[in-house]
PDB file of C-alpha atoms in Angstrom:
ATOM      1  CA  MET A   1       0.000   0.000   0.000  1.00  0.00           C
ATOM      2  CA  ILE A   2       2.914   2.356   0.647  1.00  0.00           C
ATOM      3  CA  GLU A   3       4.583   1.742  -2.683  1.00  0.00           C
ATOM      4  CA  SER A   4       1.354   1.433  -4.690  1.00  0.00           C
ATOM      5  CA  ASN A   5       0.292   4.253  -7.052  1.00  0.00           C
ATOM      6  CA  VAL A   6      -3.339   3.493  -6.322  1.00  0.00           C
ATOM      7  CA  LEU A   7      -5.087   6.230  -4.386  1.00  0.00           C
ATOM      8  CA  PHE A   8      -6.984   4.883  -1.392  1.00  0.00           C
ATOM      9  CA  VAL A   9      -9.825   7.238  -0.511  1.00  0.00           C
ATOM     10  CA  GLY A  10     -10.353   7.599   3.222  1.00  0.00           C
ATOM     11  CA  LEU A  11      -7.463   5.251   3.969  1.00  0.00           C
ATOM     12  CA  GLN A  12      -7.284   6.229   7.608  1.00  0.00           C
ATOM     13  CA  GLU A  13     -10.842   5.039   8.076  1.00  0.00           C
ATOM     14  CA  TYR A  14     -10.036   1.549   6.767  1.00  0.00           C
ATOM     15  CA  ILE A  15     -10.391  -1.327   9.171  1.00  0.00           C
ATOM     16  CA  CYS A  16      -8.039  -4.328   8.745  1.00  0.00           C
ATOM     17  CA  THR A  17      -8.776  -7.791  10.088  1.00  0.00           C
ATOM     18  CA  LEU A  18      -5.630  -9.585  11.299  1.00  0.00           C
ATOM     19  CA  GLU A  19      -4.866 -13.319  11.265  1.00  0.00           C
ATOM     20  CA  ASP A  20      -5.909 -13.716  14.887  1.00  0.00           C
ATOM     21  CA  GLY A  21      -9.331 -12.227  14.112  1.00  0.00           C
ATOM     22  CA  SER A  22      -8.651  -8.868  15.745  1.00  0.00           C
ATOM     23  CA  THR A  23      -9.231  -5.618  13.879  1.00  0.00           C
ATOM     24  CA  ILE A  24      -7.188  -2.465  13.589  1.00  0.00           C
ATOM     25  CA  ILE A  25      -7.955   0.993  12.176  1.00  0.00           C
ATOM     26  CA  MET A  26      -5.364   2.301   9.733  1.00  0.00           C
ATOM     27  CA  LYS A  27      -4.953   5.547  11.673  1.00  0.00           C
ATOM     28  CA  PRO A  28      -2.367   6.949  11.848  1.00  0.00           C
ATOM     29  CA  PHE A  29      -1.291   5.047   8.723  1.00  0.00           C
ATOM     30  CA  GLU A  30       2.519   5.357   9.079  1.00  0.00           C
ATOM     31  CA  TYR A  31       2.459   4.160  12.693  1.00  0.00           C
ATOM     32  CA  THR A  32       0.252   1.209  11.773  1.00  0.00           C
ATOM     33  CA  VAL A  33       2.631   0.175   8.972  1.00  0.00           C
ATOM     34  CA  LEU A  34       5.593   0.413  11.355  1.00  0.00           C
ATOM     35  CA  GLN A  35       3.828  -1.870  13.830  1.00  0.00           C
ATOM     36  CA  PHE A  36       3.100  -4.342  11.058  1.00  0.00           C
ATOM     37  CA  GLU A  37       6.781  -4.376  10.079  1.00  0.00           C
ATOM     38  CA  LYS A  38       7.837  -5.164  13.641  1.00  0.00           C
ATOM     39  CA  THR A  39       5.183  -7.833  14.059  1.00  0.00           C
ATOM     40  CA  CYS A  40       5.815  -9.540  10.742  1.00  0.00           C
ATOM     41  CA  LYS A  41       9.600  -9.309  10.809  1.00  0.00           C
ATOM     42  CA  SER A  42      11.239 -12.737  10.569  1.00  0.00           C
ATOM     43  CA  TYR A  43      13.980 -13.663  13.063  1.00  0.00           C
ATOM     44  CA  LEU A  44      14.695 -16.991  11.400  1.00  0.00           C
ATOM     45  CA  GLY A  45      18.119 -15.896  10.147  1.00  0.00           C
ATOM     46  CA  LEU A  46      19.128 -14.626  13.587  1.00  0.00           C
ATOM     47  CA  ILE A  47      17.887 -17.799  15.279  1.00  0.00           C
ATOM     48  CA  ILE A  48      19.807 -19.989  12.831  1.00  0.00           C
ATOM     49  CA  GLY A  49      22.959 -17.877  13.249  1.00  0.00           C
ATOM     50  CA  VAL A  50      22.847 -17.993  17.057  1.00  0.00           C
ATOM     51  CA  SER A  51      22.108 -21.734  17.016  1.00  0.00           C
ATOM     52  CA  MET A  52      25.054 -22.428  14.712  1.00  0.00           C
ATOM     53  CA  ALA A  53      27.349 -20.310  16.893  1.00  0.00           C
ATOM     54  CA  LEU A  54      26.276 -22.181  20.047  1.00  0.00           C
ATOM     55  CA  LEU A  55      26.694 -25.526  18.294  1.00  0.00           C
ATOM     56  CA  THR A  56      30.193 -24.530  17.163  1.00  0.00           C
ATOM     57  CA  VAL A  57      31.160 -23.524  20.716  1.00  0.00           C
ATOM     58  CA  ILE A  58      29.782 -26.776  22.166  1.00  0.00           C
ATOM     59  CA  LEU A  59      31.567 -28.909  19.566  1.00  0.00           C
ATOM     60  CA  THR A  60      34.834 -27.012  20.081  1.00  0.00           C
ATOM     61  CA  VAL A  61      34.700 -27.407  23.873  1.00  0.00           C
ATOM     62  CA  THR A  62      33.754 -31.092  23.544  1.00  0.00           C
ATOM     63  CA  ALA A  63      36.568 -31.750  21.068  1.00  0.00           C
ATOM     64  CA  SER A  64      39.067 -29.941  23.321  1.00  0.00           C
ATOM     65  CA  LEU A  65      38.037 -31.973  26.370  1.00  0.00           C
ATOM     66  CA  MET A  66      38.133 -35.237  24.422  1.00  0.00           C
ATOM     67  CA  TYR A  67      41.614 -34.419  23.139  1.00  0.00           C
ATOM     68  CA  ARG A  68      42.858 -33.425  26.584  1.00  0.00           C
ATOM     69  CA  TYR A  69      41.520 -36.573  28.236  1.00  0.00           C
ATOM     70  CA  ARG A  70      41.879 -38.855  25.198  1.00  0.00           C
ATOM     71  CA  TRP A  71      44.178 -41.345  26.927  1.00  0.00           C
ATOM     72  CA  LYS A  72      41.975 -41.553  30.009  1.00  0.00           C
ATOM     73  CA  ILE A  73      38.929 -42.138  27.804  1.00  0.00           C
ATOM     74  CA  ARG A  74      40.719 -44.815  25.806  1.00  0.00           C
ATOM     75  CA  TYR A  75      42.090 -46.458  28.946  1.00  0.00           C
ATOM     76  CA  MET A  76      38.666 -46.644  30.584  1.00  0.00           C
ATOM     77  CA  TYR A  77      37.139 -47.896  27.338  1.00  0.00           C
ATOM     78  CA  TYR A  78      39.612 -50.752  26.977  1.00  0.00           C
ATOM     79  CA  MET A  79      39.442 -51.602  30.666  1.00  0.00           C
ATOM     80  CA  THR A  80      35.671 -51.793  30.359  1.00  0.00           C
ATOM     81  CA  LYS A  81      35.989 -53.805  27.171  1.00  0.00           C
ATOM     82  CA  GLY A  82      38.287 -56.231  28.968  1.00  0.00           C
ATOM     83  CA  LYS A  83      37.319 -58.170  32.059  1.00  0.00           C
ATOM     84  CA  TYR A  84      38.873 -55.854  34.669  1.00  0.00           C
ATOM     85  CA  SER A  85      36.428 -52.958  34.333  1.00  0.00           C
ATOM     86  CA  TYR A  86      38.583 -50.168  35.783  1.00  0.00           C
ATOM     87  CA  THR A  87      39.360 -51.551  39.256  1.00  0.00           C
ATOM     88  CA  LYS A  88      41.923 -49.893  41.489  1.00  0.00           C
ATOM     89  CA  ILE A  89      44.771 -51.994  42.833  1.00  0.00           C
ATOM     90  CA  SER A  90      46.184 -51.271  46.277  1.00  0.00           C
ATOM     91  CA  PRO A  91      49.808 -51.856  47.348  1.00  0.00           C
ATOM     92  CA  ALA A  92      48.571 -54.764  49.472  1.00  0.00           C
ATOM     93  CA  ASP A  93      47.666 -56.607  46.270  1.00  0.00           C
ATOM     94  CA  ASP A  94      51.247 -56.694  44.965  1.00  0.00           C
ATOM     95  CA  ASP A  95      51.447 -60.465  45.322  1.00  0.00           C
ATOM     96  CA  GLU A  96      48.375 -60.873  43.154  1.00  0.00           C
ATOM     97  CA  TYR A  97      50.076 -59.778  39.935  1.00  0.00           C
ATOM     98  CA  MET A  98      50.513 -62.363  37.219  1.00  0.00           C
ATOM     99  CA  TYR A  99      53.788 -60.782  36.040  1.00  0.00           C
ATOM    100  CA  ASP A 100      56.547 -58.765  37.640  1.00  0.00           C
ATOM    101  CA  ALA A 101      56.912 -56.600  34.549  1.00  0.00           C
ATOM    102  CA  PHE A 102      55.415 -55.993  31.143  1.00  0.00           C
ATOM    103  CA  ILE A 103      58.198 -55.269  28.621  1.00  0.00           C
ATOM    104  CA  SER A 104      57.289 -52.690  25.985  1.00  0.00           C
ATOM    105  CA  TYR A 105      59.660 -52.464  23.012  1.00  0.00           C
ATOM    106  CA  ALA A 106      59.789 -51.889  19.263  1.00  0.00           C
ATOM    107  CA  ASP A 107      60.039 -54.908  16.960  1.00  0.00           C
ATOM    108  CA  ASP A 108      63.429 -53.657  15.724  1.00  0.00           C
ATOM    109  CA  ASP A 109      64.795 -54.227  19.251  1.00  0.00           C
ATOM    110  CA  ARG A 110      63.368 -57.730  19.591  1.00  0.00           C
ATOM    111  CA  SER A 111      66.745 -59.467  19.428  1.00  0.00           C
ATOM    112  CA  PHE A 112      68.170 -57.459  22.327  1.00  0.00           C
ATOM    113  CA  VAL A 113      65.037 -57.935  24.430  1.00  0.00           C
ATOM    114  CA  LEU A 114      64.763 -61.690  23.876  1.00  0.00           C
ATOM    115  CA  LYS A 115      68.437 -62.669  23.959  1.00  0.00           C
ATOM    116  CA  ASP A 116      69.886 -60.225  26.454  1.00  0.00           C
ATOM    117  CA  CYS A 117      67.373 -58.346  28.558  1.00  0.00           C
ATOM    118  CA  ILE A 118      64.817 -61.061  29.282  1.00  0.00           C
ATOM    119  CA  GLU A 119      67.315 -63.886  29.778  1.00  0.00           C
ATOM    120  CA  LYS A 120      69.355 -61.825  32.219  1.00  0.00           C
ATOM    121  CA  LEU A 121      66.334 -60.726  34.260  1.00  0.00           C
ATOM    122  CA  LYS A 122      64.934 -64.251  34.397  1.00  0.00           C
ATOM    123  CA  LYS A 123      68.215 -65.890  35.404  1.00  0.00           C
ATOM    124  CA  GLU A 124      69.580 -63.292  37.827  1.00  0.00           C
ATOM    125  CA  GLU A 125      66.373 -61.846  39.286  1.00  0.00           C
ATOM    126  CA  ASN A 126      63.883 -64.662  38.646  1.00  0.00           C
ATOM    127  CA  PHE A 127      61.393 -62.143  37.275  1.00  0.00           C
ATOM    128  CA  ARG A 128      58.146 -63.211  35.640  1.00  0.00           C
ATOM    129  CA  LEU A 129      58.106 -61.158  32.461  1.00  0.00           C
ATOM    130  CA  CYS A 130      55.311 -60.462  30.016  1.00  0.00           C
ATOM    131  CA  ILE A 131      56.069 -59.820  26.329  1.00  0.00           C
ATOM    132  CA  HIS A 132      53.560 -59.452  23.552  1.00  0.00           C
ATOM    133  CA  GLN A 133      55.001 -62.168  21.279  1.00  0.00           C
ATOM    134  CA  ARG A 134      54.577 -64.791  23.974  1.00  0.00           C
ATOM    135  CA  ASN A 135      51.842 -63.690  26.355  1.00  0.00           C
ATOM    136  CA  PHE A 136      49.181 -61.968  24.257  1.00  0.00           C
ATOM    137  CA  MET A 137      45.949 -63.955  23.964  1.00  0.00           C
ATOM    138  CA  PRO A 138      45.329 -65.142  20.371  1.00  0.00           C
ATOM    139  CA  GLY A 139      42.125 -63.830  18.827  1.00  0.00           C
ATOM    140  CA  GLN A 140      41.813 -60.952  21.288  1.00  0.00           C
ATOM    141  CA  ASP A 141      42.060 -57.340  20.158  1.00  0.00           C
ATOM    142  CA  ILE A 142      45.653 -56.110  20.468  1.00  0.00           C
ATOM    143  CA  THR A 143      44.635 -53.000  22.419  1.00  0.00           C
ATOM    144  CA  VAL A 144      42.737 -55.109  24.945  1.00  0.00           C
ATOM    145  CA  ASN A 145      45.728 -57.463  25.183  1.00  0.00           C
ATOM    146  CA  ILE A 146      47.997 -54.509  25.944  1.00  0.00           C
ATOM    147  CA  THR A 147      45.694 -53.065  28.601  1.00  0.00           C
ATOM    148  CA  ASN A 148      45.172 -56.431  30.288  1.00  0.00           C
ATOM    149  CA  CYS A 149      48.893 -57.244  30.359  1.00  0.00           C
ATOM    150  CA  ILE A 150      49.735 -53.852  31.863  1.00  0.00           C
ATOM    151  CA  HIS A 151      46.979 -54.276  34.448  1.00  0.00           C
ATOM    152  CA  THR A 152      48.224 -57.726  35.495  1.00  0.00           C
ATOM    153  CA  SER A 153      51.893 -56.644  35.714  1.00  0.00           C
ATOM    154  CA  ARG A 154      53.484 -55.007  38.731  1.00  0.00           C
ATOM    155  CA  THR A 155      55.395 -52.572  36.542  1.00  0.00           C
ATOM    156  CA  THR A 156      55.859 -51.668  32.884  1.00  0.00           C
ATOM    157  CA  VAL A 157      59.359 -51.398  31.427  1.00  0.00           C
ATOM    158  CA  CYS A 158      59.663 -49.323  28.244  1.00  0.00           C
ATOM    159  CA  LEU A 159      62.803 -49.777  26.148  1.00  0.00           C
ATOM    160  CA  ILE A 160      63.090 -46.305  24.634  1.00  0.00           C
ATOM    161  CA  THR A 161      64.570 -46.026  21.149  1.00  0.00           C
ATOM    162  CA  ARG A 162      63.706 -43.879  18.156  1.00  0.00           C
ATOM    163  CA  LYS A 163      61.796 -46.809  16.707  1.00  0.00           C
ATOM    164  CA  PHE A 164      59.835 -46.993  19.951  1.00  0.00           C
ATOM    165  CA  LEU A 165      58.870 -43.325  19.645  1.00  0.00           C
ATOM    166  CA  GLU A 166      57.799 -43.865  16.030  1.00  0.00           C
ATOM    167  CA  SER A 167      55.671 -46.920  16.816  1.00  0.00           C
ATOM    168  CA  TYR A 168      51.950 -46.361  17.372  1.00  0.00           C
ATOM    169  CA  TYR A 169      51.557 -49.423  19.598  1.00  0.00           C
ATOM    170  CA  CYS A 170      54.688 -48.684  21.642  1.00  0.00           C
ATOM    171  CA  MET A 171      53.398 -45.213  22.449  1.00  0.00           C
ATOM    172  CA  PHE A 172      49.981 -46.729  23.122  1.00  0.00           C
ATOM    173  CA  GLU A 173      51.578 -49.051  25.690  1.00  0.00           C
ATOM    174  CA  PHE A 174      53.468 -46.144  27.258  1.00  0.00           C
ATOM    175  CA  ASN A 175      50.321 -44.034  27.607  1.00  0.00           C
ATOM    176  CA  MET A 176      48.189 -46.927  28.850  1.00  0.00           C
ATOM    177  CA  ALA A 177      50.798 -47.566  31.561  1.00  0.00           C
ATOM    178  CA  ARG A 178      50.582 -43.884  32.525  1.00  0.00           C
ATOM    179  CA  MET A 179      46.806 -44.141  32.823  1.00  0.00           C
ATOM    180  CA  GLU A 180      47.119 -47.380  34.809  1.00  0.00           C
ATOM    181  CA  SER A 181      49.434 -45.580  37.226  1.00  0.00           C
ATOM    182  CA  ILE A 182      47.035 -42.660  37.679  1.00  0.00           C
ATOM    183  CA  TYR A 183      43.637 -44.332  37.732  1.00  0.00           C
ATOM    184  CA  SER A 184      44.220 -47.894  38.975  1.00  0.00           C
ATOM    185  CA  ARG A 185      47.315 -47.626  41.202  1.00  0.00           C
ATOM    186  CA  ASP A 186      46.435 -44.491  43.198  1.00  0.00           C
ATOM    187  CA  GLY A 187      49.123 -42.428  41.498  1.00  0.00           C
ATOM    188  CA  ARG A 188      51.970 -44.884  42.134  1.00  0.00           C
ATOM    189  CA  ASN A 189      54.454 -44.762  39.292  1.00  0.00           C
ATOM    190  CA  ILE A 190      54.626 -48.124  37.522  1.00  0.00           C
ATOM    191  CA  LEU A 191      56.603 -46.919  34.501  1.00  0.00           C
ATOM    192  CA  PHE A 192      60.284 -47.761  34.261  1.00  0.00           C
ATOM    193  CA  LEU A 193      62.072 -46.155  31.311  1.00  0.00           C
ATOM    194  CA  VAL A 194      65.242 -47.686  29.872  1.00  0.00           C
ATOM    195  CA  PHE A 195      66.978 -45.576  27.233  1.00  0.00           C
ATOM    196  CA  TYR A 196      68.700 -47.943  24.827  1.00  0.00           C
ATOM    197  CA  GLU A 197      69.785 -45.080  22.552  1.00  0.00           C
ATOM    198  CA  GLN A 198      71.076 -41.581  23.128  1.00  0.00           C
ATOM    199  CA  ILE A 199      68.009 -39.436  22.477  1.00  0.00           C
ATOM    200  CA  LEU A 200      67.908 -35.656  22.763  1.00  0.00           C
ATOM    201  CA  PRO A 201      65.228 -34.110  25.015  1.00  0.00           C
ATOM    202  CA  LYS A 202      63.703 -32.297  22.037  1.00  0.00           C
ATOM    203  CA  GLU A 203      63.069 -35.677  20.367  1.00  0.00           C
ATOM    204  CA  LEU A 204      60.902 -36.891  23.246  1.00  0.00           C
ATOM    205  CA  PRO A 205      57.147 -36.313  23.479  1.00  0.00           C
ATOM    206  CA  LEU A 206      56.363 -33.683  26.096  1.00  0.00           C
ATOM    207  CA  VAL A 207      54.598 -36.122  28.415  1.00  0.00           C
ATOM    208  CA  MET A 208      57.595 -38.484  28.340  1.00  0.00           C
ATOM    209  CA  LEU A 209      60.029 -35.627  28.915  1.00  0.00           C
ATOM    210  CA  GLU A 210      58.038 -34.542  31.977  1.00  0.00           C
ATOM    211  CA  LEU A 211      58.177 -38.094  33.315  1.00  0.00           C
ATOM    212  CA  VAL A 212      61.946 -38.281  32.758  1.00  0.00           C
ATOM    213  CA  GLN A 213      62.415 -35.016  34.651  1.00  0.00           C
ATOM    214  CA  LYS A 214      60.322 -36.177  37.616  1.00  0.00           C
ATOM    215  CA  GLU A 215      61.071 -39.892  37.880  1.00  0.00           C
ATOM    216  CA  SER A 216      64.100 -42.188  37.765  1.00  0.00           C
ATOM    217  CA  TYR A 217      65.232 -43.764  34.533  1.00  0.00           C
ATOM    218  CA  ILE A 218      68.280 -45.652  33.325  1.00  0.00           C
ATOM    219  CA  GLU A 219      70.505 -45.497  30.280  1.00  0.00           C
ATOM    220  CA  TYR A 220      71.610 -48.822  28.871  1.00  0.00           C
ATOM    221  CA  PRO A 221      75.038 -48.556  27.200  1.00  0.00           C
ATOM    222  CA  ASN A 222      74.446 -49.569  23.615  1.00  0.00           C
ATOM    223  CA  ASP A 223      77.910 -50.959  22.953  1.00  0.00           C
ATOM    224  CA  GLU A 224      79.683 -54.291  22.886  1.00  0.00           C
ATOM    225  CA  GLN A 225      81.813 -53.733  25.989  1.00  0.00           C
ATOM    226  CA  GLY A 226      79.474 -54.918  28.685  1.00  0.00           C
ATOM    227  CA  ASN A 227      76.149 -54.787  30.423  1.00  0.00           C
ATOM    228  CA  VAL A 228      76.655 -51.946  32.880  1.00  0.00           C
ATOM    229  CA  VAL A 229      73.505 -49.980  33.571  1.00  0.00           C
ATOM    230  CA  SER A 230      73.840 -46.439  34.895  1.00  0.00           C
ATOM    231  CA  GLY A 231      71.085 -44.894  36.995  1.00  0.00           C
ATOM    232  CA  ARG A 232      70.054 -41.263  36.581  1.00  0.00           C
ATOM    233  CA  LYS A 233      67.560 -38.994  38.267  1.00  0.00           C
TER     234      LYS A 233
END
């Protein structure tokens, strides 16, 4: 009606019937049109925009939390998937472990682990050792095997080499042992790091570097002169 060239005689005396059945007199005309514009204005675009913004914020926060606690989530998932279902182990249960240590190593270091490390520990210390080639349950998911073996071992020994750091499953074992220490052993450290190669601090993942700085570790001399192990703090 505003933009029309048609002349409405006595426009301000017109009576309009609205959708709800109510009536309104077109007087004053400009004010009535302004009210119609406010009433009929669509907020669909604004609603969609605000909804998308809120959804983006929620997804971002959720993704950030999942990334931050990814290893805890995975640990609890695999513990639930296995038969142990996230049970804490007290120091009084030390004699209940199936193994004294779970040995985590890269396949490239298999010869050293099998011929030197394991034989020496078994003969001199009479340790019950768990290794994946011998003690993993056939037909069971490898991640569940790893979690179960860590849970049934008193400690986890990681033979740190560059190949270890590059291996997905080696780092999985390292992080699962960290989670076991935090959530099933009341914060007791069960990780024992053995550096079989000289590795610079900048080459280590941040979480491993923090552990090295706080806990004890050893450096195994990778030479043919002997089997001396030096302890460091």
